[in-house]
Short mmCIF file of C-alpha atoms in Angstrom, two decimals:
data_model
loop_
_atom_site.label_atom_id
_atom_site.label_comp_id
_atom_site.label_asym_id
_atom_site.label_seq_id
_atom_site.Cartn_x
_atom_site.Cartn_y
_atom_site.Cartn_z
CA MET L 1 28.41 4.38 38.97
CA LEU L 2 30.43 5.91 36.18
CA SER L 3 33.36 6.50 38.56
CA VAL L 4 33.29 2.81 39.52
CA ILE L 5 33.38 1.82 35.85
CA ALA L 6 36.19 4.32 35.15
CA LYS L 7 38.22 2.90 38.03
CA GLN L 8 37.73 -0.65 36.82
CA LEU L 9 38.69 0.33 33.29
CA LYS L 10 41.90 1.92 34.46
CA SER L 11 42.94 -1.26 36.27
CA HIS L 12 41.73 -3.57 33.47
CA PRO L 13 42.17 -1.72 30.21
CA ALA L 14 41.37 -4.87 28.24
CA LEU L 15 37.69 -4.24 29.02
CA ILE L 16 37.57 -1.19 26.78
CA PRO L 17 36.89 -3.08 23.51
CA LEU L 18 33.99 -4.77 25.31
CA PHE L 19 32.40 -1.43 26.02
CA VAL L 20 33.08 -0.29 22.48
CA PHE L 21 31.39 -3.24 20.84
CA ILE L 22 28.47 -3.49 23.24
CA GLY L 23 27.95 0.24 23.00
CA GLY L 24 28.14 0.13 19.20
CA GLY L 25 25.61 -2.68 19.03
CA ALA L 26 23.22 -0.88 21.34
CA ALA L 27 23.58 2.31 19.32
CA MET L 28 22.86 0.50 16.05
CA SER L 29 19.76 -1.20 17.52
CA ILE L 30 18.42 2.07 18.88
CA ALA L 31 19.15 3.82 15.60
CA TYR L 32 17.30 1.20 13.54
CA LEU L 33 14.34 1.12 15.92
CA SER L 34 14.03 4.88 15.83
CA ARG L 35 14.28 4.86 12.02
CA LEU L 36 11.44 2.36 11.95
CA ALA L 37 9.39 4.34 14.43
CA LEU L 38 9.84 7.72 12.78
CA ARG L 39 10.38 7.02 9.07
CA ASN L 40 8.49 3.83 8.31
CA PRO L 41 5.48 4.73 6.17
CA ASP L 42 3.42 2.01 7.83
CA VAL L 43 3.58 3.89 11.14
CA SER L 44 1.00 6.59 11.73
CA TRP L 45 1.64 8.78 14.76
CA ASP L 46 -1.04 11.35 14.03
CA ARG L 47 -4.23 9.61 13.01
CA LYS L 48 -6.24 12.76 12.61
CA ASN L 49 -3.96 14.77 10.35
CA ASN L 50 -1.94 12.04 8.66
CA PRO L 51 -3.99 8.87 8.66
CA GLU L 52 -2.32 7.02 5.79
CA PRO L 53 1.32 8.07 5.63
CA TRP L 54 2.20 5.47 3.02
CA ASN L 55 0.13 7.43 0.53
CA ASN L 56 2.46 10.39 0.93
CA MET L 57 5.30 8.57 -0.77
CA LYS L 58 6.25 9.28 -4.35
CA PRO L 59 5.95 6.34 -6.77
CA ASP L 60 9.71 6.05 -7.15
CA GLN L 61 10.69 6.67 -3.55
CA GLN L 62 12.76 3.96 -1.91
CA TYR L 63 12.28 3.26 1.76
CA LYS L 64 14.27 0.06 2.15
CA LEU L 65 17.92 0.31 3.10
CA PHE L 66 19.11 -2.28 0.59
CA THR L 67 17.32 -3.32 -2.56
CA VAL L 68 18.49 -5.99 -4.96
CA ASN L 69 17.36 -6.09 -8.61
CA MET L 70 15.02 -3.14 -8.26
CA ASP L 71 15.51 -0.04 -10.36
CA TYR L 72 13.53 2.61 -8.55
CA SER L 73 14.19 5.38 -11.05
CA LYS L 74 11.91 3.84 -13.70
CA LEU L 75 8.75 3.60 -11.61
CA LYS L 76 5.66 5.70 -12.31
CA LYS L 77 2.29 6.14 -10.70
CA GLU L 78 0.03 3.43 -11.93
CA GLY L 79 -3.52 4.08 -10.87
CA PRO L 80 -5.73 6.89 -12.12
CA ASP L 81 -6.25 10.06 -10.12
CA PHE L 82 -9.54 10.87 -8.50
CA MET W 1 -2.71 0.97 13.23
CA SER W 2 -4.86 2.96 10.87
CA GLY W 3 -8.11 3.42 12.71
CA GLN W 4 -9.75 0.03 12.28
CA SER W 5 -11.47 -1.87 15.05
CA ILE W 6 -9.86 -5.13 16.02
CA SER W 7 -12.50 -7.42 14.56
CA GLN W 8 -12.18 -6.03 11.05
CA HIS W 9 -8.41 -5.79 10.80
CA PRO W 10 -7.32 -7.29 7.48
CA LEU W 11 -4.85 -9.56 9.25
CA ARG W 12 -7.66 -11.29 11.14
CA VAL W 13 -8.31 -13.92 8.54
CA ASP W 14 -8.54 -17.64 8.24
CA THR W 15 -5.00 -18.91 7.93
CA LYS W 16 -6.03 -21.45 5.32
CA GLU W 17 -6.44 -18.67 2.74
CA ARG W 18 -4.23 -18.44 -0.29
CA ILE W 19 -3.95 -15.59 -2.72
CA LEU W 20 -5.01 -16.88 -6.14
CA PRO W 21 -3.75 -15.17 -9.30
CA GLU W 22 -6.15 -13.45 -11.62
CA PRO W 23 -6.89 -16.07 -14.27
CA THR W 24 -9.01 -14.25 -16.85
CA GLU W 25 -8.47 -11.20 -18.99
CA ASP W 26 -11.76 -9.45 -19.41
CA THR W 27 -10.66 -6.62 -21.63
CA SER W 28 -13.90 -6.00 -23.46
CA ARG W 29 -15.70 -4.48 -20.51
CA ASN W 30 -14.47 -0.97 -20.76
CA LEU W 31 -15.14 -0.11 -24.40
CA PRO W 32 -18.97 -0.36 -24.35
CA ARG W 33 -19.08 1.62 -21.12
CA LEU W 34 -17.01 4.44 -22.52
CA ALA W 35 -19.05 4.55 -25.72
CA ALA W 36 -22.25 5.01 -23.72
CA VAL W 37 -20.96 8.19 -22.06
CA SER W 38 -21.86 11.51 -23.65
CA LEU W 39 -19.41 13.18 -26.02
CA ASN W 40 -18.64 16.19 -23.84
CA VAL W 41 -17.69 14.08 -20.88
CA ARG W 42 -15.58 11.86 -23.12
CA LEU W 43 -13.68 14.82 -24.52
CA LYS W 44 -12.95 16.07 -21.04
CA LEU W 45 -11.61 12.76 -19.79
CA ILE W 46 -10.26 11.30 -23.00
CA LYS W 47 -6.60 11.69 -22.12
CA MET W 48 -6.80 10.06 -18.70
CA ALA W 49 -9.25 7.41 -19.81
CA ASP W 50 -7.20 6.40 -22.84
CA THR W 51 -3.98 5.79 -20.94
CA VAL W 52 -5.78 3.98 -18.16
CA GLU W 53 -7.82 2.04 -20.71
CA THR W 54 -4.68 0.80 -22.46
CA LYS W 55 -3.17 -0.06 -19.11
CA ILE W 56 -6.27 -2.02 -18.15
CA GLN W 57 -6.28 -3.79 -21.52
CA ASN W 58 -2.64 -4.77 -21.15
CA TYR W 59 -3.10 -5.79 -17.53
CA ARG W 60 -1.26 -8.91 -16.46
CA THR W 61 -0.84 -8.65 -12.74
CA ALA W 62 -0.50 -6.08 -10.00
CA PRO W 63 2.62 -3.99 -10.64
CA PHE W 64 5.26 -3.23 -8.07
CA ASP W 65 4.10 -0.57 -5.63
CA ALA W 66 6.85 1.38 -3.90
CA ARG W 67 4.59 2.02 -0.94
CA PHE W 68 4.61 -1.69 -0.12
CA PRO W 69 8.05 -3.05 -0.94
CA ASN W 70 8.12 -5.99 1.44
CA THR W 71 6.78 -9.50 1.22
CA ASN W 72 3.65 -8.73 3.23
CA GLN W 73 1.19 -7.28 0.71
CA THR W 74 -1.82 -7.13 3.02
CA ARG W 75 -1.84 -3.37 3.06
CA ASN W 76 -1.45 -3.24 -0.72
CA CYS W 77 -4.59 -5.34 -1.11
CA TYR W 78 -6.55 -3.29 1.41
CA GLN W 79 -5.38 0.03 0.00
CA ASN W 80 -6.43 -0.88 -3.53
CA TYR W 81 -9.80 -2.05 -2.27
CA LEU W 82 -10.27 1.26 -0.49
CA ASP W 83 -9.01 3.19 -3.51
CA PHE W 84 -11.49 1.45 -5.78
CA HIS W 85 -14.43 2.39 -3.61
CA ARG W 86 -13.14 5.91 -3.00
CA CYS W 87 -12.57 6.36 -6.74
CA THR W 88 -16.06 5.20 -7.68
CA LYS W 89 -17.56 7.37 -4.97
CA ALA W 90 -15.55 10.46 -6.01
CA LEU W 91 -16.04 10.06 -9.75
CA SER W 92 -19.73 9.31 -9.52
CA ALA W 93 -20.17 12.30 -7.22
CA LYS W 94 -18.58 14.42 -9.95
CA ASP W 95 -20.71 12.66 -12.59
CA GLN W 96 -17.67 11.38 -14.45
CA ASP W 97 -17.13 8.01 -16.03
CA VAL W 98 -16.20 5.41 -13.43
CA ALA W 99 -14.22 3.22 -15.84
CA PRO W 100 -10.71 4.34 -14.74
CA CYS W 101 -11.44 2.96 -11.28
CA ASP W 102 -11.36 -0.52 -12.78
CA TRP W 103 -7.58 -0.40 -12.51
CA TYR W 104 -7.87 -0.55 -8.73
CA GLN W 105 -10.41 -3.31 -8.95
CA ARG W 106 -8.10 -5.38 -11.15
CA VAL W 107 -5.23 -4.90 -8.72
CA TYR W 108 -7.15 -5.82 -5.62
CA LYS W 109 -8.71 -8.81 -7.30
CA SER W 110 -5.19 -9.98 -8.14
CA LEU W 111 -3.88 -9.46 -4.65
CA CYS W 112 -6.64 -10.11 -2.16
CA PRO W 113 -7.95 -13.47 -1.05
CA THR W 114 -11.50 -13.84 -2.29
CA SER W 115 -12.82 -14.52 1.19
CA TRP W 116 -11.56 -11.13 2.36
CA VAL W 117 -13.15 -9.42 -0.63
CA GLY W 118 -16.42 -11.22 0.02
CA ARG W 119 -16.35 -10.30 3.68
CA TRP W 120 -15.63 -6.65 2.98
CA ASP W 121 -18.33 -6.50 0.29
CA ASP W 122 -20.84 -7.90 2.76
CA GLN W 123 -19.74 -5.38 5.35
CA ILE W 124 -20.14 -2.53 2.91
CA GLU W 125 -23.63 -3.70 2.02
CA GLY W 126 -24.48 -4.07 5.69
CA GLY W 127 -22.94 -0.71 6.57
CA SER W 128 -20.37 -2.12 8.99
CA PHE W 129 -17.22 -1.67 6.93
CA ALA W 130 -14.47 -0.22 9.11
CA GLY W 131 -12.44 1.56 6.45
CA LYS W 132 -12.85 5.19 5.50
CA ILE W 133 -14.48 5.46 2.07
#
């Protein structure tokens, strides 16, 4: 199948930007989904050893990609230890 | 997603619920309780209790929690509810003063719909609460 695509690209080189943009979009989607699956503190893969992964975050740790009007450096742990 | 059976998932609620803000400031609760505790225990915990006591006295609303940065604060509510019960259980098992746990109670009372809190309290009394305490 790749040889068919390569042959078509050689005869119609204007299709190359199509592949670039579609491929880039697919790569970005897969990258964001895998970031959510692996890094999101709401996701717990190992219920026995790591049942509440959001509790492993530090109080000033930022998970979101973009934050507006939020100074994470000033945050402290609020509740008492037990 | 965190080990709860389907029927007790915090998202399974009546959609007519609204989260009401905490209207009152009951700041006089903690002082008599601390005064009743023996002196040795007070000296041991005085540093932690003082800072938490001032925080509870100056409490306005639930502060920002970096673990739950998005709009959906369901897990924040549930986590504070669990933390309150875990804190009371741990501190009373160690025979320490339970007053610092009131911070968690204030936060979950600010965040959680009262029907959820009532339902979970009934489940705890009946022994059918799904969370790990």
